[in-house]
Short mmCIF file of C-alpha atoms in Angstrom, two decimals:
data_model
loop_
_atom_site.label_atom_id
_atom_site.label_comp_id
_atom_site.label_asym_id
_atom_site.label_seq_id
_atom_site.Cartn_x
_atom_site.Cartn_y
_atom_site.Cartn_z
CA ALA A 645 -9.64 -0.68 14.86
CA GLN A 646 -6.21 -1.10 14.13
CA SER A 647 -3.73 1.90 13.25
CA VAL A 648 -0.08 2.81 12.65
CA THR A 649 1.85 5.82 13.66
CA GLN A 650 5.14 6.55 12.12
CA LEU A 651 7.15 9.03 14.25
CA GLY A 652 8.50 11.78 12.00
CA SER A 653 7.38 12.43 8.37
CA HIS A 654 11.09 13.36 7.21
CA VAL A 655 14.22 11.81 8.22
CA SER A 656 17.63 13.00 7.00
CA VAL A 657 20.72 10.83 7.41
CA SER A 658 24.32 11.12 5.71
CA GLU A 659 25.55 8.44 3.49
CA GLY A 660 27.01 5.62 5.64
CA ALA A 661 24.91 6.26 8.88
CA LEU A 662 22.19 4.60 10.47
CA VAL A 663 18.86 4.69 9.27
CA LEU A 664 15.88 4.30 11.90
CA LEU A 665 12.45 4.81 11.08
CA ARG A 666 9.96 4.62 13.69
CA CYS A 667 6.79 2.72 13.40
CA ASN A 668 4.23 1.95 16.51
CA TYR A 669 1.24 0.25 15.94
CA SER A 670 -2.36 -0.41 17.62
CA SER A 671 -4.24 -3.76 17.13
CA SER A 672 -6.61 -5.63 19.25
CA VAL A 673 -5.44 -8.73 18.03
CA PRO A 674 -1.73 -10.18 17.10
CA PRO A 675 -1.07 -8.28 13.94
CA TYR A 676 0.70 -8.78 10.80
CA LEU A 677 3.18 -6.06 9.98
CA PHE A 678 4.94 -4.63 7.10
CA TRP A 679 7.34 -2.09 5.83
CA TYR A 680 6.81 -0.98 2.27
CA VAL A 681 9.20 1.35 0.18
CA GLN A 682 7.91 3.97 -2.44
CA TYR A 683 10.24 5.31 -4.89
CA PRO A 684 9.14 8.64 -6.84
CA ASN A 685 6.44 7.89 -9.23
CA GLN A 686 6.54 4.04 -8.52
CA GLY A 687 4.34 1.87 -6.84
CA LEU A 688 4.89 0.33 -3.22
CA GLN A 689 7.42 -2.35 -2.79
CA LEU A 690 7.56 -4.78 0.13
CA LEU A 691 10.77 -4.52 2.19
CA LEU A 692 9.91 -6.98 4.91
CA LYS A 693 7.10 -8.55 6.99
CA TYR A 694 6.35 -9.82 10.47
CA THR A 695 3.71 -12.62 10.32
CA SER A 696 4.79 -14.17 13.87
CA ALA A 697 7.89 -16.33 12.93
CA ALA A 698 11.13 -14.64 14.32
CA THR A 699 10.73 -11.18 15.77
CA LEU A 700 13.77 -9.69 14.17
CA VAL A 701 12.88 -9.77 10.24
CA LYS A 702 15.31 -9.28 7.67
CA GLY A 703 14.36 -7.65 4.21
CA ILE A 704 15.64 -6.73 0.95
CA ASN A 705 18.31 -4.05 0.57
CA GLY A 706 19.85 -4.38 4.26
CA PHE A 707 17.13 -3.25 5.90
CA GLU A 708 15.70 -5.16 9.10
CA ALA A 709 12.63 -4.46 11.57
CA GLU A 710 12.12 -5.97 15.12
CA PHE A 711 8.87 -6.69 16.53
CA LYS A 712 8.43 -5.66 20.20
CA LYS A 713 5.27 -6.59 21.48
CA SER A 714 5.93 -4.72 24.83
CA GLU A 715 6.49 -1.51 23.33
CA THR A 716 3.90 -2.27 20.08
CA SER A 717 6.64 -1.11 17.96
CA PHE A 718 8.06 -2.15 14.71
CA HIS A 719 11.12 0.14 13.85
CA LEU A 720 12.83 -0.12 10.64
CA THR A 721 16.63 -0.03 10.62
CA LYS A 722 19.61 -0.23 8.13
CA PRO A 723 23.14 -0.04 9.52
CA SER A 724 24.64 2.01 6.48
CA ALA A 725 22.51 4.40 4.34
CA HIS A 726 23.12 4.61 0.83
CA MET A 727 21.98 7.16 -1.48
CA SER A 728 19.61 5.00 -3.42
CA ASP A 729 17.98 4.37 -0.17
CA ALA A 730 16.18 7.78 -0.60
CA ALA A 731 12.59 7.21 -0.72
CA GLU A 732 9.32 7.38 1.28
CA TYR A 733 8.77 4.40 3.59
CA PHE A 734 5.32 3.04 4.71
CA CYS A 735 4.55 1.16 7.90
CA ALA A 736 1.20 -1.08 7.54
CA VAL A 737 -0.65 -3.33 9.86
CA SER A 738 -3.24 -5.99 9.15
CA ASP A 739 -5.30 -8.51 10.53
CA ARG A 740 -4.38 -12.01 10.32
CA TYR A 741 -5.90 -13.91 7.65
CA ALA A 742 -9.17 -15.54 8.97
CA GLY A 743 -9.95 -18.03 6.03
CA GLY A 744 -12.49 -17.81 3.33
CA THR A 745 -12.71 -15.05 1.10
CA SER A 746 -11.68 -12.15 3.80
CA TYR A 747 -8.41 -10.50 3.61
CA GLY A 748 -6.65 -8.82 6.46
CA LYS A 749 -6.82 -4.94 5.41
CA LEU A 750 -3.64 -3.12 5.32
CA THR A 751 -3.84 -0.01 7.33
CA PHE A 752 -0.97 2.23 6.33
CA GLY A 753 0.84 4.94 8.27
CA GLN A 754 1.39 8.53 7.03
CA GLY A 755 4.93 7.61 5.54
CA THR A 756 8.23 8.88 6.30
CA ILE A 757 10.61 10.38 3.53
CA LEU A 758 14.07 9.42 3.96
CA THR A 759 16.59 11.85 2.55
CA VAL A 760 20.36 10.82 2.33
CA HIS A 761 22.97 13.34 2.05
CA PRO A 762 26.68 12.46 0.56
CA ASP B 307 6.49 -11.81 -15.12
CA ALA B 308 5.07 -7.99 -15.91
CA GLY B 309 3.81 -7.45 -12.45
CA VAL B 310 0.59 -5.36 -11.98
CA ILE B 311 -0.22 -3.09 -14.92
CA GLN B 312 -2.28 0.04 -14.74
CA SER B 313 -3.48 2.53 -17.36
CA PRO B 314 -3.35 5.33 -17.97
CA ARG B 315 -0.20 6.38 -15.91
CA HIS B 316 -1.37 9.95 -16.02
CA GLU B 317 -4.86 11.33 -16.37
CA VAL B 318 -5.90 14.91 -16.48
CA THR B 319 -9.67 15.73 -16.89
CA GLU B 320 -12.31 18.39 -16.31
CA MET B 321 -14.76 18.35 -13.39
CA GLY B 322 -17.83 16.64 -14.36
CA GLN B 323 -16.25 14.34 -16.68
CA GLU B 324 -16.37 10.30 -16.31
CA VAL B 325 -12.78 8.98 -15.54
CA THR B 326 -12.02 5.14 -15.94
CA LEU B 327 -9.06 3.61 -14.51
CA ARG B 328 -7.79 0.18 -15.45
CA CYS B 329 -5.69 -2.55 -13.70
CA LYS B 330 -4.42 -5.86 -14.96
CA PRO B 331 -3.34 -7.94 -12.13
CA ILE B 332 -0.59 -10.57 -11.90
CA SER B 333 -1.65 -13.76 -13.23
CA GLY B 334 -2.93 -16.28 -10.85
CA HIS B 335 -3.45 -13.78 -8.24
CA ASP B 336 -6.86 -14.28 -6.36
CA TYR B 337 -7.19 -10.88 -4.95
CA LEU B 338 -7.06 -7.34 -6.37
CA PHE B 339 -7.29 -3.90 -4.37
CA TRP B 340 -7.98 -0.43 -5.37
CA TYR B 341 -6.05 2.09 -3.17
CA ARG B 342 -5.99 5.91 -3.20
CA GLN B 343 -3.24 8.24 -2.12
CA THR B 344 -3.30 11.72 -1.15
CA MET B 345 -1.39 14.08 1.12
CA MET B 346 -4.23 14.60 3.26
CA ARG B 347 -5.27 11.13 3.88
CA GLY B 348 -2.33 8.89 2.96
CA LEU B 349 -3.11 5.43 1.63
CA GLU B 350 -6.49 4.23 1.59
CA LEU B 351 -8.06 1.09 0.76
CA LEU B 352 -11.15 1.75 -1.64
CA ILE B 353 -12.40 -1.76 -2.50
CA TYR B 354 -10.88 -5.31 -2.86
CA PHE B 355 -11.97 -8.38 -4.78
CA ASN B 356 -11.57 -12.15 -4.43
CA ASN B 357 -11.80 -14.28 -7.53
CA ASN B 358 -13.54 -11.34 -9.06
CA VAL B 359 -16.01 -10.87 -6.46
CA PRO B 360 -16.14 -7.43 -4.45
CA ILE B 361 -15.67 -8.59 -0.94
CA ASP B 362 -15.35 -5.01 0.84
CA ASP B 363 -16.16 -1.91 -0.64
CA SER B 364 -16.64 0.17 2.72
CA GLY B 365 -13.66 2.59 1.50
CA MET B 366 -15.21 3.76 -1.51
CA PRO B 367 -15.67 7.41 -0.66
CA GLU B 368 -19.25 7.78 -2.26
CA ASP B 369 -21.75 6.69 -5.28
CA ARG B 370 -19.65 8.45 -7.94
CA PHE B 371 -16.98 5.73 -7.38
CA SER B 372 -17.50 2.33 -8.85
CA ALA B 373 -15.32 -0.55 -9.40
CA LYS B 374 -15.84 -3.81 -11.59
CA MET B 375 -13.72 -7.04 -12.20
CA PRO B 376 -15.34 -8.80 -15.10
CA ASN B 377 -12.60 -11.56 -15.20
CA ALA B 378 -9.54 -12.67 -13.48
CA SER B 379 -7.34 -10.37 -15.68
CA PHE B 380 -9.03 -6.98 -15.67
CA SER B 381 -10.54 -4.51 -13.38
CA THR B 382 -11.79 -0.80 -13.68
CA LEU B 383 -12.32 1.88 -11.02
CA LYS B 384 -14.76 4.60 -12.58
CA ILE B 385 -15.53 7.92 -11.24
CA GLN B 386 -18.63 9.57 -12.54
CA PRO B 387 -18.90 12.71 -12.26
CA SER B 388 -15.26 13.60 -11.24
CA GLU B 389 -14.62 16.34 -8.69
CA PRO B 390 -11.48 18.28 -8.19
CA ARG B 391 -11.12 16.57 -4.54
CA ASP B 392 -10.66 13.43 -6.39
CA SER B 393 -7.21 14.26 -7.50
CA ALA B 394 -4.85 11.57 -6.17
CA VAL B 395 -2.80 8.59 -7.02
CA TYR B 396 -4.77 5.47 -7.65
CA PHE B 397 -2.74 2.13 -6.97
CA CYS B 398 -4.07 -1.26 -8.00
CA ALA B 399 -2.47 -4.15 -6.10
CA SER B 400 -2.75 -7.92 -6.42
CA SER B 401 -2.10 -10.90 -4.22
CA LEU B 402 -2.35 -14.67 -3.74
CA ARG B 403 -4.50 -16.08 -1.15
CA PRO B 404 -2.67 -15.86 2.20
CA GLN B 405 -0.82 -19.18 2.96
CA GLY B 406 1.46 -19.38 5.92
CA ASN B 407 4.08 -16.76 5.28
CA THR B 408 2.86 -15.70 2.13
CA TYR B 409 1.20 -12.51 2.75
CA GLU B 410 2.08 -9.95 0.09
CA GLN B 411 0.37 -7.58 -1.98
CA TYR B 412 2.03 -6.47 -5.23
CA PHE B 413 1.63 -2.87 -6.25
CA GLY B 414 1.18 -1.39 -9.64
CA PRO B 415 3.15 1.74 -10.53
CA GLY B 416 -0.26 3.79 -10.07
CA THR B 417 -2.34 6.34 -12.04
CA ARG B 418 -2.02 10.07 -11.19
CA LEU B 419 -5.60 11.58 -11.55
CA THR B 420 -5.93 15.40 -11.84
CA VAL B 421 -9.35 16.88 -11.96
CA THR B 422 -9.54 20.61 -12.70
#
């Protein structure tokens, strides 16, 4: 079974500081990996995804993540935090699409709330 | 595109009442998903459909929950009878069939359900 562990339910940074949100996964097959962001009272929005192309993935709003198979990690980073980055972030893993009607089910981590201080 | 539309955005009901949540997926999407988000359990997949057919309902918590997709532009999630432990935010998401690097679920804004 797949699983995702997000280290740290709350992360607090100062505006302009590095953002690092940690995600480790467990999967018996090469996974697809995702980071989603959820702003208050809104649905989830995809930040970036890894689907076996480049291991360093760039997403929206200046975020990027690196897939490290040896460490089973997919940490999310941003060089300089902005106040607007304050939100909850979810890492997710899924099986690869196997064809037909099946769809790789997303398994989400518990989420990390990012707070950005002025 | 209006994105995934869910209604109502908020629902407050009394225990024992029937609750119906509604979702309109993005036009042209092949897949529709229902998720539940709670503090205790996080985000859980309840059921998903492909071309209006339920594919996997293993996440539906019990028989009180049912979901239908009568056509490509509408789905419902029904809880009957509702219980306080059903209080959560329910998300609907839709997606195209995965092709190459195209593998993204688009989420609606959610319905916050409170059962008293």
